[in-house]
Structures are given as structure tokens and as C-alpha cells.
Amino acid sequence: MNHYVTHLEAAIDGTRLPFGQLHGMHAGRPIWVRYDLEAIRKAVTPDEIAKRPPSLWRYRELLPLPMDVEPVSLGEGMSPLLNCPRLAEHLGLKNLWVKDESQLPTGSFKSRGMTAAVSMAKWLGVKRIALPTAGNAGGAAAAYGARAGLEVYVFMPADTPSINQMETAMFGAKAFRVNGLINDCGKIVKDRSAEMQWFDFSTLKEPYRLEGKKTMGLEIAEQFGWELPDVILYPTGGGTGLIGMWKAFQELKELGWLKSNQMPRLYSCQAEGCAPIATAYAKGERFAELFPNAHTLASGLRVPVAVGDFMILDAIRASGGQALTGSEDSISRWMSTGGQLEGISFCPETAICLDVLAQLQARGEVKPKERVVVFNTGAAQKYQEAYSFELPLYSPPA
Ligand SMILES: *Cc1c(COP(=O)(O)O)cnc(C)c1O
């Protein structure tokens, strides 16, 4: 057998769909990939995986690309899990780690989703993809598309960070700015896909970006010696990271690879200026409403409506976590504090997580000794607009 996928499954109603053909969504909602976990348990052990190269493709059996197909890769994955004692002390905690995704290709964790989705699209014969982006997904799609020889169309809000605009152009995508938000960009892709023969690569509108992002959960399990932390904070836009991580934990539990089946509490962190998931969570709803007048410097979180809303909210609730907001004013302060205490290049999205973590600690909802992981999903260097400064010009003493 050259892969372990049994079938695809519609997330909204459980409909079974065949693997090996091109799929978008089902009933307007995302699709899960399901594996023969019993066969995987017989085929490979965690010790064998530990000996493989440090790339997310080490979890090959738990990924959809057939084993004899070469992935479209830029060497992504196995990002460092950095212990942060100085930042921990500042926050009144003892055990804090940052999973540093800023070091991945294109400077964000979006490369995880794209290596998987572009590899699958190429294998399935796709020639042309299109996607809306809040910034980093467009850059990653352009890079992996270039490597695969695909034609890539990207639509982004007109005020997307300039580095994100630059990278899409540099990697040869046909990229456009749009007067509107990411959902308006998404509508352009949806409305013109048939005419333009685009395969829609929007977040969760094809099944495989999620599988790539799932590897964040596999990696922290492996890096913690197959014992999960107590608390995870994750900045949430479209939600693939959070949904993917929860899926990874369930698969590991079923595989029997975890030393304890105690699951981490997942905290979804959003900016106060764009918080559809936190709002739905507070109201006890399973589906979120479009968040009006979305604005935040944490551009990756500027996603006013998410097709996977119910998947995010189900995962948070099943884990015993919450969806909360961090303040806009705190973004540059947390970028500096984190950077000065640990030398890590914190993106604005993760600054929001640090603000939420400070709130949780103050309320006693995260205990000082709990093992806490914060995901740093991107590199600060990509956000000139969110963190501006000018160095003083040196003048020698008279
Ligand atoms: C896309 C993005 C997010 C949001 O990720 P999702 O998994 O889609 O919710 C967070 N941070 C950064 C830097 C991003 O680029």
C-alpha cells in the first residue's frame, strides 16, 4: 500500500467521499482526511520516526501524499520548541515554551499547509490555483506554487503588509490588491473559479492545507517525548492550525503513541478588532457571525468569517479551553517585551496570545506550574507596518 488514507469525510454531516480525486468542500463546509490508524500503528513506530530527517514529511504515514510521490518541499517543519524562562518569569509562570514557526520557509507556519496542499494538487493534476489571503498564505502559496511549476493567483486586501505583497510578486504569482477584506477576496476567487479554471486554495476549502498544519500537533507531541503540554495558546484567523492540532492529538491518542491521554486546553486568541470566534464562544454558539468592521494590525487574524467556525469551536470546547481576545494596544508592547526577554521574533498575532496569557495568569485560569506552549506563527520582520521605529543617528562625543 502506498498511502494510509481510507476516505475523506464531510465535517458537517459525515458524508464519505472517495480519496484520489479532486475535492473542494462538501455542502459548503470543509472535508476531513481519514486514515487507517491500525495499519499505521503496524507500519511505523515513534522511534523510527525520530530517526528520520527533521522535516514535517517525517510523519509521512499520517499525511495524504502517496509514499512514492516526491513532495513539493522547501525543508519545512520541525521548528524549534524554545523554553522561555525569562518571559515565563515576567508572566508569573514556571514552564513556558514558544513553538517558533517564524523560522519556517516564507517566515510563517503557512508553509506547512502549502507543502501538503501544493504536493497534493500537483499529484492530482491541478495546473492553476487561486486564493484570498490576509498576507502570509499568499506568500507561501506563491513560493510552493513556483517550486511546483503551478500558476498561482492571489487576492489580498489593499492594506496587506508590504512584505506580503512583495513576496507574492517575487515568487511570480499573479497577485492583486482588493478594496475590501479577505472575505471579499474569497468571493472573487469563488465567483471566477469556473471561468478562470482556478482550483480554490482558500483556507479549509480544500482538504490538505489542514493536514499540513496538523503536523504542528505531531511535532510538539514528539518534542515533549509524546506527552502533551497542559495549555496551548494559538492565534486564530481561519482556524486551520487549531483544528489541525486537535485532529493530530486525536489521531495520536488512537494510535496509542501518547504516554498520557490527558489533552491540552486549547486557547484560541483573537484581536479585539476582529473576534468572530471569541464572540461565538462567549454566546455559547457553534457557528460564528461575520464580525463587522474588522480591523487589527495582527493581519493574520483579520478574518471576519471562517468556514471552519464550528470545527474551531468544537475543538476548543472539547479541550476545555476558551476563545478570548487580546488588546490592540498591547501588540507592539508584547512584540518588544518578548523580543527583549528571549530574542524571539514575535509576530503581532502571537503578541495577542501573550496578552491573553497574561489575562489567564492574572485570573488564575492558568496555574504557575502548568506547561504552557505559545505558537509564534510568523516572523516580526514581515510586519513593518505593525512595528515601526527609527534608530537614533550616532553623533560622536564632542
Ligand atoms: C494565518 C496566520 C494566523 C492564523 O492562522 P489560522 O490557523 O488560519 O487560524 C496566525 N498567525 C499568522 C502569522 C498567520 O499568518
mmCIF file of C-alpha atoms and ligand atoms in Angstrom:
data_model
loop_
_atom_site.group_PDB
_atom_site.id
_atom_site.type_symbol
_atom_site.label_atom_id
_atom_site.label_comp_id
_atom_site.label_asym_id
_atom_site.label_seq_id
_atom_site.Cartn_x
_atom_site.Cartn_y
_atom_site.Cartn_z
ATOM 1 C CA MET A 1 0.000 0.000 0.000
ATOM 2 C CA ASN A 2 1.391 3.418 -0.886
ATOM 3 C CA HIS A 3 -0.823 5.541 1.391
ATOM 4 C CA TYR A 4 -2.924 5.107 4.523
ATOM 5 C CA VAL A 5 -5.932 7.283 3.680
ATOM 6 C CA THR A 6 -9.205 5.322 3.890
ATOM 7 C CA HIS A 7 -11.547 8.090 2.729
ATOM 8 C CA LEU A 8 -12.498 11.739 3.051
ATOM 9 C CA GLU A 9 -15.344 12.806 5.333
ATOM 10 C CA ALA A 10 -17.570 15.891 5.210
ATOM 11 C CA ALA A 11 -17.153 17.741 8.523
ATOM 12 C CA ILE A 12 -20.747 18.976 8.651
ATOM 13 C CA ASP A 13 -22.622 15.691 8.113
ATOM 14 C CA GLY A 14 -20.114 12.827 7.946
ATOM 15 C CA THR A 15 -20.709 12.013 4.250
ATOM 16 C CA ARG A 16 -17.965 9.653 2.965
ATOM 17 C CA LEU A 17 -16.110 10.806 -0.121
ATOM 18 C CA PRO A 18 -13.521 8.909 -2.177
ATOM 19 C CA PHE A 19 -9.799 9.734 -1.900
ATOM 20 C CA GLY A 20 -7.676 10.232 -5.018
ATOM 21 C CA GLN A 21 -9.964 12.730 -6.762
ATOM 22 C CA LEU A 22 -10.060 16.493 -6.584
ATOM 23 C CA HIS A 23 -12.350 17.807 -3.824
ATOM 24 C CA GLY A 24 -13.184 21.274 -2.593
ATOM 25 C CA MET A 25 -15.826 21.482 0.131
ATOM 26 C CA HIS A 26 -18.955 19.418 0.795
ATOM 27 C CA ALA A 27 -22.263 21.195 1.456
ATOM 28 C CA GLY A 28 -20.302 24.448 1.650
ATOM 29 C CA ARG A 29 -18.176 23.180 4.551
ATOM 30 C CA PRO A 30 -14.697 21.624 4.974
ATOM 31 C CA ILE A 31 -13.655 17.993 4.487
ATOM 32 C CA TRP A 32 -11.600 15.782 6.845
ATOM 33 C CA VAL A 33 -8.992 13.250 5.696
ATOM 34 C CA ARG A 34 -9.367 9.888 7.483
ATOM 35 C CA TYR A 35 -6.607 7.278 7.861
ATOM 36 C CA ASP A 36 -6.318 3.572 8.647
ATOM 37 C CA LEU A 37 -4.674 4.191 12.020
ATOM 38 C CA GLU A 38 -4.447 0.494 12.826
ATOM 39 C CA ALA A 39 -2.386 -0.090 9.691
ATOM 40 C CA ILE A 40 -0.194 2.921 10.544
ATOM 41 C CA ARG A 41 0.403 1.533 14.052
ATOM 42 C CA LYS A 42 1.682 -1.700 12.466
ATOM 43 C CA ALA A 43 3.740 0.103 9.813
ATOM 44 C CA VAL A 44 5.790 2.550 11.890
ATOM 45 C CA THR A 45 6.786 3.402 15.461
ATOM 46 C CA PRO A 46 7.608 6.749 17.114
ATOM 47 C CA ASP A 47 11.233 5.555 17.463
ATOM 48 C CA GLU A 48 11.517 5.009 13.714
ATOM 49 C CA ILE A 49 10.054 8.463 13.071
ATOM 50 C CA ALA A 50 12.624 10.001 15.444
ATOM 51 C CA LYS A 51 15.419 8.774 13.145
ATOM 52 C CA ARG A 52 14.042 10.477 10.033
ATOM 53 C CA PRO A 53 15.160 13.911 8.705
ATOM 54 C CA PRO A 54 13.805 16.928 10.623
ATOM 55 C CA SER A 55 11.007 17.898 8.243
ATOM 56 C CA LEU A 56 7.255 17.575 8.649
ATOM 57 C CA TRP A 57 7.381 14.848 5.985
ATOM 58 C CA ARG A 58 8.820 12.570 8.707
ATOM 59 C CA TYR A 59 5.150 11.902 9.605
ATOM 60 C CA ARG A 60 4.652 10.518 6.125
ATOM 61 C CA GLU A 61 2.226 7.754 7.097
ATOM 62 C CA LEU A 62 -0.073 10.366 8.694
ATOM 63 C CA LEU A 63 -0.062 12.571 5.592
ATOM 64 C CA PRO A 64 -2.166 12.086 2.463
ATOM 65 C CA LEU A 65 0.501 12.170 -0.268
ATOM 66 C CA PRO A 66 1.236 8.630 -1.516
ATOM 67 C CA MET A 67 4.568 7.428 -0.128
ATOM 68 C CA ASP A 68 6.188 7.012 -3.557
ATOM 69 C CA VAL A 69 5.416 10.593 -4.655
ATOM 70 C CA GLU A 70 8.074 13.257 -4.058
ATOM 71 C CA PRO A 71 6.626 16.165 -2.022
ATOM 72 C CA VAL A 72 6.960 19.788 -3.112
ATOM 73 C CA SER A 73 9.141 20.895 -0.218
ATOM 74 C CA LEU A 74 11.335 23.777 0.918
ATOM 75 C CA GLY A 75 12.570 21.954 4.012
ATOM 76 C CA GLU A 76 9.691 22.973 6.278
ATOM 77 C CA GLY A 77 8.822 21.620 9.691
ATOM 78 C CA MET A 78 10.425 20.515 12.938
ATOM 79 C CA SER A 79 10.510 24.092 14.106
ATOM 80 C CA PRO A 80 12.259 24.627 17.440
ATOM 81 C CA LEU A 81 10.364 24.377 20.711
ATOM 82 C CA LEU A 82 12.119 27.060 22.760
ATOM 83 C CA ASN A 83 11.992 27.102 26.540
ATOM 84 C CA CYS A 84 11.447 30.709 27.668
ATOM 85 C CA PRO A 85 12.371 31.154 31.353
ATOM 86 C CA ARG A 86 12.756 34.947 31.220
ATOM 87 C CA LEU A 87 9.403 35.533 29.558
ATOM 88 C CA ALA A 88 7.869 32.926 31.907
ATOM 89 C CA GLU A 89 9.090 34.829 34.946
ATOM 90 C CA HIS A 90 7.720 38.085 33.535
ATOM 91 C CA LEU A 91 4.330 36.375 33.221
ATOM 92 C CA GLY A 92 4.440 34.701 36.658
ATOM 93 C CA LEU A 93 4.842 31.227 35.138
ATOM 94 C CA LYS A 94 7.402 28.429 35.514
ATOM 95 C CA ASN A 95 7.135 26.350 32.350
ATOM 96 C CA LEU A 96 6.689 28.313 29.158
ATOM 97 C CA TRP A 97 7.714 27.255 25.659
ATOM 98 C CA VAL A 98 7.413 29.007 22.328
ATOM 99 C CA LYS A 99 6.974 26.837 19.258
ATOM 100 C CA ASP A 100 8.839 29.089 16.855
ATOM 101 C CA GLU A 101 7.274 28.916 13.421
ATOM 102 C CA SER A 102 8.914 32.181 12.373
ATOM 103 C CA GLN A 103 11.896 30.134 11.193
ATOM 104 C CA LEU A 104 9.968 28.189 8.540
ATOM 105 C CA PRO A 105 10.188 28.909 4.768
ATOM 106 C CA THR A 106 8.483 32.242 3.909
ATOM 107 C CA GLY A 107 8.676 33.194 7.597
ATOM 108 C CA SER A 108 5.393 31.737 8.771
ATOM 109 C CA PHE A 109 3.673 28.453 9.551
ATOM 110 C CA LYS A 110 1.656 28.835 6.341
ATOM 111 C CA SER A 111 4.428 26.838 4.632
ATOM 112 C CA ARG A 112 3.187 23.717 6.462
ATOM 113 C CA GLY A 113 -0.233 23.898 4.859
ATOM 114 C CA MET A 114 1.163 24.776 1.457
ATOM 115 C CA THR A 115 3.731 21.977 1.213
ATOM 116 C CA ALA A 116 0.909 19.476 1.781
ATOM 117 C CA ALA A 117 -1.743 21.166 -0.377
ATOM 118 C CA VAL A 118 0.561 22.013 -3.287
ATOM 119 C CA SER A 119 2.014 18.480 -3.270
ATOM 120 C CA MET A 120 -1.499 17.015 -3.393
ATOM 121 C CA ALA A 121 -2.719 19.465 -6.047
ATOM 122 C CA LYS A 122 0.256 18.659 -8.259
ATOM 123 C CA TRP A 123 -0.303 14.923 -7.796
ATOM 124 C CA LEU A 124 -3.992 15.323 -8.672
ATOM 125 C CA GLY A 125 -3.130 17.188 -11.891
ATOM 126 C CA VAL A 126 -4.028 20.775 -10.905
ATOM 127 C CA LYS A 127 -2.298 23.442 -13.019
ATOM 128 C CA ARG A 128 -3.711 26.677 -11.652
ATOM 129 C CA ILE A 129 -4.614 27.680 -8.109
ATOM 130 C CA ALA A 130 -6.156 30.845 -6.657
ATOM 131 C CA LEU A 131 -6.614 32.048 -3.119
ATOM 132 C CA PRO A 132 -7.554 35.021 -0.958
ATOM 133 C CA THR A 133 -5.053 35.904 1.744
ATOM 134 C CA ALA A 134 -4.643 38.096 4.804
ATOM 135 C CA GLY A 135 -0.916 38.043 3.929
ATOM 136 C CA ASN A 136 1.221 35.022 4.739
ATOM 137 C CA ALA A 137 -0.827 32.361 2.934
ATOM 138 C CA GLY A 138 -0.375 34.252 -0.333
ATOM 139 C CA GLY A 139 3.405 34.367 0.059
ATOM 140 C CA ALA A 140 3.619 30.686 0.921
ATOM 141 C CA ALA A 141 1.288 29.654 -1.939
ATOM 142 C CA ALA A 142 3.390 31.718 -4.349
ATOM 143 C CA ALA A 143 6.619 30.085 -3.148
ATOM 144 C CA TYR A 144 5.379 26.480 -3.221
ATOM 145 C CA GLY A 145 3.485 27.111 -6.456
ATOM 146 C CA ALA A 146 6.716 28.366 -8.050
ATOM 147 C CA ARG A 147 8.561 25.266 -6.853
ATOM 148 C CA ALA A 148 5.845 23.004 -8.279
ATOM 149 C CA GLY A 149 5.505 24.936 -11.542
ATOM 150 C CA LEU A 150 1.857 25.847 -10.869
ATOM 151 C CA GLU A 151 0.212 29.075 -11.879
ATOM 152 C CA VAL A 152 -0.807 30.993 -8.726
ATOM 153 C CA TYR A 153 -3.372 33.804 -8.406
ATOM 154 C CA VAL A 154 -3.505 35.733 -5.119
ATOM 155 C CA PHE A 155 -6.032 38.328 -3.931
ATOM 156 C CA MET A 156 -5.336 40.362 -0.793
ATOM 157 C CA PRO A 157 -6.769 43.411 0.999
ATOM 158 C CA ALA A 158 -5.241 46.638 -0.352
ATOM 159 C CA ASP A 159 -3.569 47.389 3.014
ATOM 160 C CA THR A 160 -1.913 43.961 3.442
ATOM 161 C CA PRO A 161 1.618 44.296 4.927
ATOM 162 C CA SER A 162 4.026 45.375 2.186
ATOM 163 C CA ILE A 163 6.377 42.398 2.668
ATOM 164 C CA ASN A 164 3.483 40.051 1.900
ATOM 165 C CA GLN A 165 2.804 41.992 -1.281
ATOM 166 C CA MET A 166 6.475 41.914 -2.224
ATOM 167 C CA GLU A 167 6.951 38.179 -1.688
ATOM 168 C CA THR A 168 3.975 37.166 -3.850
ATOM 169 C CA ALA A 169 5.386 39.276 -6.693
ATOM 170 C CA MET A 170 8.925 37.982 -6.152
ATOM 171 C CA PHE A 171 7.748 34.354 -6.354
ATOM 172 C CA GLY A 172 5.977 35.094 -9.627
ATOM 173 C CA ALA A 173 2.329 34.862 -8.570
ATOM 174 C CA LYS A 174 -0.314 36.902 -10.337
ATOM 175 C CA ALA A 175 -1.153 38.919 -7.256
ATOM 176 C CA PHE A 176 -3.740 41.672 -6.819
ATOM 177 C CA ARG A 177 -4.773 44.084 -4.096
ATOM 178 C CA VAL A 178 -8.514 44.371 -3.483
ATOM 179 C CA ASN A 179 -10.589 47.147 -1.943
ATOM 180 C CA GLY A 180 -12.068 45.014 0.821
ATOM 181 C CA LEU A 181 -11.281 42.324 3.393
ATOM 182 C CA ILE A 182 -10.216 38.688 2.976
ATOM 183 C CA ASN A 183 -13.838 37.537 2.614
ATOM 184 C CA ASP A 184 -14.281 39.963 -0.307
ATOM 185 C CA CYS A 185 -11.112 38.479 -1.852
ATOM 186 C CA GLY A 186 -12.555 34.999 -1.248
ATOM 187 C CA LYS A 187 -15.677 35.958 -3.154
ATOM 188 C CA ILE A 188 -13.625 36.967 -6.187
ATOM 189 C CA VAL A 189 -11.946 33.549 -6.197
ATOM 190 C CA LYS A 190 -15.267 31.736 -5.765
ATOM 191 C CA ASP A 191 -17.123 33.727 -8.416
ATOM 192 C CA ARG A 192 -14.420 33.473 -11.086
ATOM 193 C CA SER A 193 -13.071 29.946 -10.483
ATOM 194 C CA ALA A 194 -15.112 28.238 -13.207
ATOM 195 C CA GLU A 195 -14.328 30.849 -15.837
ATOM 196 C CA MET A 196 -10.623 31.061 -14.941
ATOM 197 C CA GLN A 197 -10.171 27.319 -14.298
ATOM 198 C CA TRP A 198 -8.790 28.032 -10.853
ATOM 199 C CA PHE A 199 -8.620 25.384 -8.164
ATOM 200 C CA ASP A 200 -9.760 27.187 -4.993
ATOM 201 C CA PHE A 201 -6.936 27.086 -2.430
ATOM 202 C CA SER A 202 -8.717 29.136 0.254
ATOM 203 C CA THR A 203 -8.250 28.113 3.896
ATOM 204 C CA LEU A 204 -10.260 24.910 4.522
ATOM 205 C CA LYS A 205 -11.840 24.967 1.044
ATOM 206 C CA GLU A 206 -9.627 22.065 0.007
ATOM 207 C CA PRO A 207 -8.803 19.212 2.432
ATOM 208 C CA TYR A 208 -4.982 19.204 2.540
ATOM 209 C CA ARG A 209 -3.713 22.502 3.970
ATOM 210 C CA LEU A 210 -5.280 21.253 7.210
ATOM 211 C CA GLU A 211 -3.230 18.037 7.073
ATOM 212 C CA GLY A 212 -0.011 20.032 6.688
ATOM 213 C CA LYS A 213 -0.864 22.233 9.661
ATOM 214 C CA LYS A 214 -1.769 19.174 11.718
ATOM 215 C CA THR A 215 1.959 18.460 11.905
ATOM 216 C CA MET A 216 2.332 21.281 14.478
ATOM 217 C CA GLY A 217 0.466 18.987 16.878
ATOM 218 C CA LEU A 218 2.550 15.952 15.888
ATOM 219 C CA GLU A 219 5.777 17.907 16.389
ATOM 220 C CA ILE A 220 5.004 19.206 19.861
ATOM 221 C CA ALA A 221 3.980 15.683 20.903
ATOM 222 C CA GLU A 222 7.293 14.318 19.668
ATOM 223 C CA GLN A 223 9.323 17.232 21.090
ATOM 224 C CA PHE A 224 7.736 16.728 24.525
ATOM 225 C CA GLY A 225 8.540 12.996 24.447
ATOM 226 C CA TRP A 226 4.960 12.011 23.432
ATOM 227 C CA GLU A 227 3.404 13.721 26.433
ATOM 228 C CA LEU A 228 1.330 16.789 25.605
ATOM 229 C CA PRO A 229 1.554 20.125 27.461
ATOM 230 C CA ASP A 230 -1.264 21.401 29.719
ATOM 231 C CA VAL A 231 -2.103 24.573 27.835
ATOM 232 C CA ILE A 232 -1.713 25.766 24.220
ATOM 233 C CA LEU A 233 -2.318 29.330 23.053
ATOM 234 C CA TYR A 234 -2.874 29.765 19.352
ATOM 235 C CA PRO A 235 -3.657 32.917 17.344
ATOM 236 C CA THR A 236 -6.788 32.156 15.349
ATOM 237 C CA GLY A 237 -7.781 33.512 11.972
ATOM 238 C CA GLY A 238 -9.233 30.852 9.658
ATOM 239 C CA GLY A 239 -8.523 28.321 12.392
ATOM 240 C CA THR A 240 -6.663 25.607 10.469
ATOM 241 C CA GLY A 241 -3.817 25.474 12.984
ATOM 242 C CA LEU A 242 -6.090 24.897 15.931
ATOM 243 C CA ILE A 243 -8.368 22.441 14.144
ATOM 244 C CA GLY A 244 -5.366 20.588 12.722
ATOM 245 C CA MET A 245 -3.622 20.313 16.071
ATOM 246 C CA TRP A 246 -6.706 18.895 17.741
ATOM 247 C CA LYS A 247 -7.069 16.379 14.890
ATOM 248 C CA ALA A 248 -3.408 15.379 15.351
ATOM 249 C CA PHE A 249 -3.911 14.812 19.088
ATOM 250 C CA GLN A 250 -6.943 12.570 18.459
ATOM 251 C CA GLU A 251 -5.008 10.552 15.881
ATOM 252 C CA LEU A 252 -2.060 10.135 18.269
ATOM 253 C CA LYS A 253 -4.413 9.048 21.049
ATOM 254 C CA GLU A 254 -5.970 6.431 18.782
ATOM 255 C CA LEU A 255 -2.533 5.273 17.647
ATOM 256 C CA GLY A 256 -1.611 4.755 21.295
ATOM 257 C CA TRP A 257 1.576 6.811 20.884
ATOM 258 C CA LEU A 258 0.901 9.180 23.806
ATOM 259 C CA LYS A 259 2.230 8.411 27.283
ATOM 260 C CA SER A 260 -0.871 10.004 28.790
ATOM 261 C CA ASN A 261 -4.175 10.695 27.079
ATOM 262 C CA GLN A 262 -4.577 13.940 29.038
ATOM 263 C CA MET A 263 -5.324 16.548 26.353
ATOM 264 C CA PRO A 264 -4.105 20.176 26.463
ATOM 265 C CA ARG A 265 -6.612 23.007 26.891
ATOM 266 C CA LEU A 266 -6.651 24.952 23.627
ATOM 267 C CA TYR A 267 -6.988 28.731 23.897
ATOM 268 C CA SER A 268 -7.972 30.446 20.688
ATOM 269 C CA CYS A 269 -6.629 34.010 20.730
ATOM 270 C CA GLN A 270 -8.155 36.754 18.592
ATOM 271 C CA ALA A 271 -7.699 40.519 18.304
ATOM 272 C CA GLU A 272 -10.427 42.637 19.887
ATOM 273 C CA GLY A 273 -10.918 44.334 16.491
ATOM 274 C CA CYS A 274 -11.728 41.024 14.770
ATOM 275 C CA ALA A 275 -13.058 38.354 17.101
ATOM 276 C CA PRO A 276 -15.821 36.282 15.489
ATOM 277 C CA ILE A 277 -14.790 33.051 17.225
ATOM 278 C CA ALA A 278 -14.361 34.628 20.674
ATOM 279 C CA THR A 279 -17.791 36.270 20.242
ATOM 280 C CA ALA A 280 -19.478 32.983 19.282
ATOM 281 C CA TYR A 281 -17.709 31.214 22.150
ATOM 282 C CA ALA A 282 -18.940 33.797 24.673
ATOM 283 C CA LYS A 283 -22.508 33.403 23.376
ATOM 284 C CA GLY A 284 -22.367 29.602 23.527
ATOM 285 C CA GLU A 285 -22.885 29.312 19.757
ATOM 286 C CA ARG A 286 -21.459 26.613 17.451
ATOM 287 C CA PHE A 287 -21.392 28.878 14.371
ATOM 288 C CA ALA A 288 -19.920 32.384 14.216
ATOM 289 C CA GLU A 289 -21.350 35.507 12.624
ATOM 290 C CA LEU A 290 -19.482 37.863 10.317
ATOM 291 C CA PHE A 291 -17.528 40.281 12.549
ATOM 292 C CA PRO A 292 -18.323 43.852 11.458
ATOM 293 C CA ASN A 293 -15.636 46.445 10.582
ATOM 294 C CA ALA A 294 -12.781 44.006 11.144
ATOM 295 C CA HIS A 295 -9.506 45.786 11.861
ATOM 296 C CA THR A 296 -6.230 44.838 13.560
ATOM 297 C CA LEU A 297 -2.503 45.181 12.963
ATOM 298 C CA ALA A 298 -2.304 41.433 13.543
ATOM 299 C CA SER A 299 -3.174 40.963 9.883
ATOM 300 C CA GLY A 300 -3.241 37.148 10.035
ATOM 301 C CA LEU A 301 -6.174 37.457 12.439
ATOM 302 C CA ARG A 302 -8.161 39.781 10.198
ATOM 303 C CA VAL A 303 -10.564 37.037 9.140
ATOM 304 C CA PRO A 304 -14.140 38.202 9.866
ATOM 305 C CA VAL A 305 -15.788 34.923 8.839
ATOM 306 C CA ALA A 306 -14.396 31.350 8.844
ATOM 307 C CA VAL A 307 -15.928 28.326 7.035
ATOM 308 C CA GLY A 308 -14.458 26.087 9.748
ATOM 309 C CA ASP A 309 -16.012 28.086 12.639
ATOM 310 C CA PHE A 310 -17.833 25.064 14.088
ATOM 311 C CA MET A 311 -14.689 22.915 13.847
ATOM 312 C CA ILE A 312 -12.694 25.533 15.811
ATOM 313 C CA LEU A 313 -15.406 25.942 18.451
ATOM 314 C CA ASP A 314 -15.919 22.166 18.795
ATOM 315 C CA ALA A 315 -12.175 21.645 19.349
ATOM 316 C CA ILE A 316 -11.847 24.453 21.918
ATOM 317 C CA ARG A 317 -14.834 23.205 23.923
ATOM 318 C CA ALA A 318 -13.827 19.531 23.750
ATOM 319 C CA SER A 319 -10.399 20.512 25.087
ATOM 320 C CA GLY A 320 -11.765 22.549 27.994
ATOM 321 C CA GLY A 321 -10.162 25.728 26.621
ATOM 322 C CA GLN A 322 -11.676 29.048 25.603
ATOM 323 C CA ALA A 323 -11.679 31.661 22.833
ATOM 324 C CA LEU A 324 -10.537 35.072 24.106
ATOM 325 C CA THR A 325 -9.333 38.436 22.839
ATOM 326 C CA GLY A 326 -6.115 40.389 23.303
ATOM 327 C CA SER A 327 -5.952 44.165 23.083
ATOM 328 C CA GLU A 328 -4.778 46.063 20.023
ATOM 329 C CA ASP A 329 -2.775 48.496 22.165
ATOM 330 C CA SER A 330 -0.707 45.698 23.620
ATOM 331 C CA ILE A 331 0.616 44.377 20.283
ATOM 332 C CA SER A 332 3.822 46.390 19.927
ATOM 333 C CA ARG A 333 4.451 46.189 23.688
ATOM 334 C CA TRP A 334 4.353 42.369 23.652
ATOM 335 C CA MET A 335 6.456 42.223 20.487
ATOM 336 C CA SER A 336 9.133 44.275 22.323
ATOM 337 C CA THR A 337 8.823 42.533 25.674
ATOM 338 C CA GLY A 338 9.009 39.078 24.124
ATOM 339 C CA GLY A 339 11.835 40.080 21.818
ATOM 340 C CA GLN A 340 13.867 41.738 24.568
ATOM 341 C CA LEU A 341 13.466 38.890 27.042
ATOM 342 C CA GLU A 342 14.016 35.956 24.686
ATOM 343 C CA GLY A 343 15.430 37.156 21.350
ATOM 344 C CA ILE A 344 12.490 35.616 19.507
ATOM 345 C CA SER A 345 10.968 37.413 16.543
ATOM 346 C CA PHE A 346 7.356 37.595 17.732
ATOM 347 C CA CYS A 347 4.691 38.401 15.144
ATOM 348 C CA PRO A 348 1.738 40.653 16.083
ATOM 349 C CA GLU A 349 -0.593 37.634 16.087
ATOM 350 C CA THR A 350 1.480 35.994 18.819
ATOM 351 C CA ALA A 351 1.659 39.289 20.739
ATOM 352 C CA ILE A 352 -2.123 38.896 21.028
ATOM 353 C CA CYS A 353 -1.575 35.412 22.529
ATOM 354 C CA LEU A 354 0.860 36.810 25.095
ATOM 355 C CA ASP A 355 -1.739 39.395 26.106
ATOM 356 C CA VAL A 356 -4.336 36.615 26.520
ATOM 357 C CA LEU A 357 -1.832 34.543 28.518
ATOM 358 C CA ALA A 358 -1.237 37.466 30.903
ATOM 359 C CA GLN A 359 -5.019 37.727 31.419
ATOM 360 C CA LEU A 360 -5.353 33.973 32.065
ATOM 361 C CA GLN A 361 -2.491 34.030 34.550
ATOM 362 C CA ALA A 362 -3.958 37.065 36.370
ATOM 363 C CA ARG A 363 -7.322 35.296 36.689
ATOM 364 C CA GLY A 364 -5.711 32.082 37.928
ATOM 365 C CA GLU A 365 -7.023 30.143 34.924
ATOM 366 C CA VAL A 366 -3.500 29.108 34.029
ATOM 367 C CA LYS A 367 -1.603 27.889 37.096
ATOM 368 C CA PRO A 368 2.036 28.929 37.565
ATOM 369 C CA LYS A 369 3.408 25.396 37.204
ATOM 370 C CA GLU A 370 1.371 24.313 34.196
ATOM 371 C CA ARG A 371 3.288 23.560 30.994
ATOM 372 C CA VAL A 372 2.273 26.265 28.538
ATOM 373 C CA VAL A 373 3.050 26.421 24.801
ATOM 374 C CA VAL A 374 2.540 29.599 22.778
ATOM 375 C CA PHE A 375 2.721 29.350 18.998
ATOM 376 C CA ASN A 376 4.770 32.054 17.296
ATOM 377 C CA THR A 377 3.155 31.670 13.887
ATOM 378 C CA GLY A 378 5.261 34.187 11.944
ATOM 379 C CA ALA A 379 8.328 36.428 11.907
ATOM 380 C CA ALA A 380 8.166 40.024 13.177
ATOM 381 C CA GLN A 381 10.298 41.118 10.189
ATOM 382 C CA LYS A 382 7.312 40.645 7.900
ATOM 383 C CA TYR A 383 5.342 43.391 9.692
ATOM 384 C CA GLN A 384 6.997 46.744 9.068
ATOM 385 C CA GLU A 385 3.649 48.496 9.468
ATOM 386 C CA ALA A 386 2.919 47.000 12.908
ATOM 387 C CA TYR A 387 6.256 47.820 14.470
ATOM 388 C CA SER A 388 7.882 50.997 13.289
ATOM 389 C CA PHE A 389 10.933 52.728 14.723
ATOM 390 C CA GLU A 390 13.878 54.793 13.632
ATOM 391 C CA LEU A 391 17.290 54.344 15.196
ATOM 392 C CA PRO A 392 18.934 57.485 16.542
ATOM 393 C CA LEU A 393 21.769 58.743 14.342
ATOM 394 C CA TYR A 394 25.044 58.373 16.191
ATOM 395 C CA SER A 395 26.959 61.528 16.874
ATOM 396 C CA PRO A 396 30.388 61.141 18.452
ATOM 397 C CA PRO A 397 31.056 62.916 21.777
ATOM 398 C CA ALA A 398 32.423 66.446 21.252
HETATM 399 C C1 LIG B 1 -2.588 32.813 9.014
HETATM 400 C C2 LIG B 1 -1.983 33.251 10.257
HETATM 401 C C3 LIG B 1 -2.598 33.048 11.504
HETATM 402 C C4 LIG B 1 -3.954 32.412 11.628
HETATM 403 O O1 LIG B 1 -3.861 31.048 11.393
HETATM 404 P P1 LIG B 1 -5.070 30.056 11.220
HETATM 405 O O2 LIG B 1 -4.516 28.720 11.523
HETATM 406 O O3 LIG B 1 -5.566 30.180 9.821
HETATM 407 O O4 LIG B 1 -6.125 30.443 12.201
HETATM 408 C C5 LIG B 1 -1.894 33.403 12.634
HETATM 409 N N1 LIG B 1 -0.690 33.977 12.568
HETATM 410 C C6 LIG B 1 -0.073 34.226 11.401
HETATM 411 C C7 LIG B 1 1.267 34.871 11.406
HETATM 412 C C8 LIG B 1 -0.695 33.862 10.200
HETATM 413 O O5 LIG B 1 -0.065 34.080 9.048
#
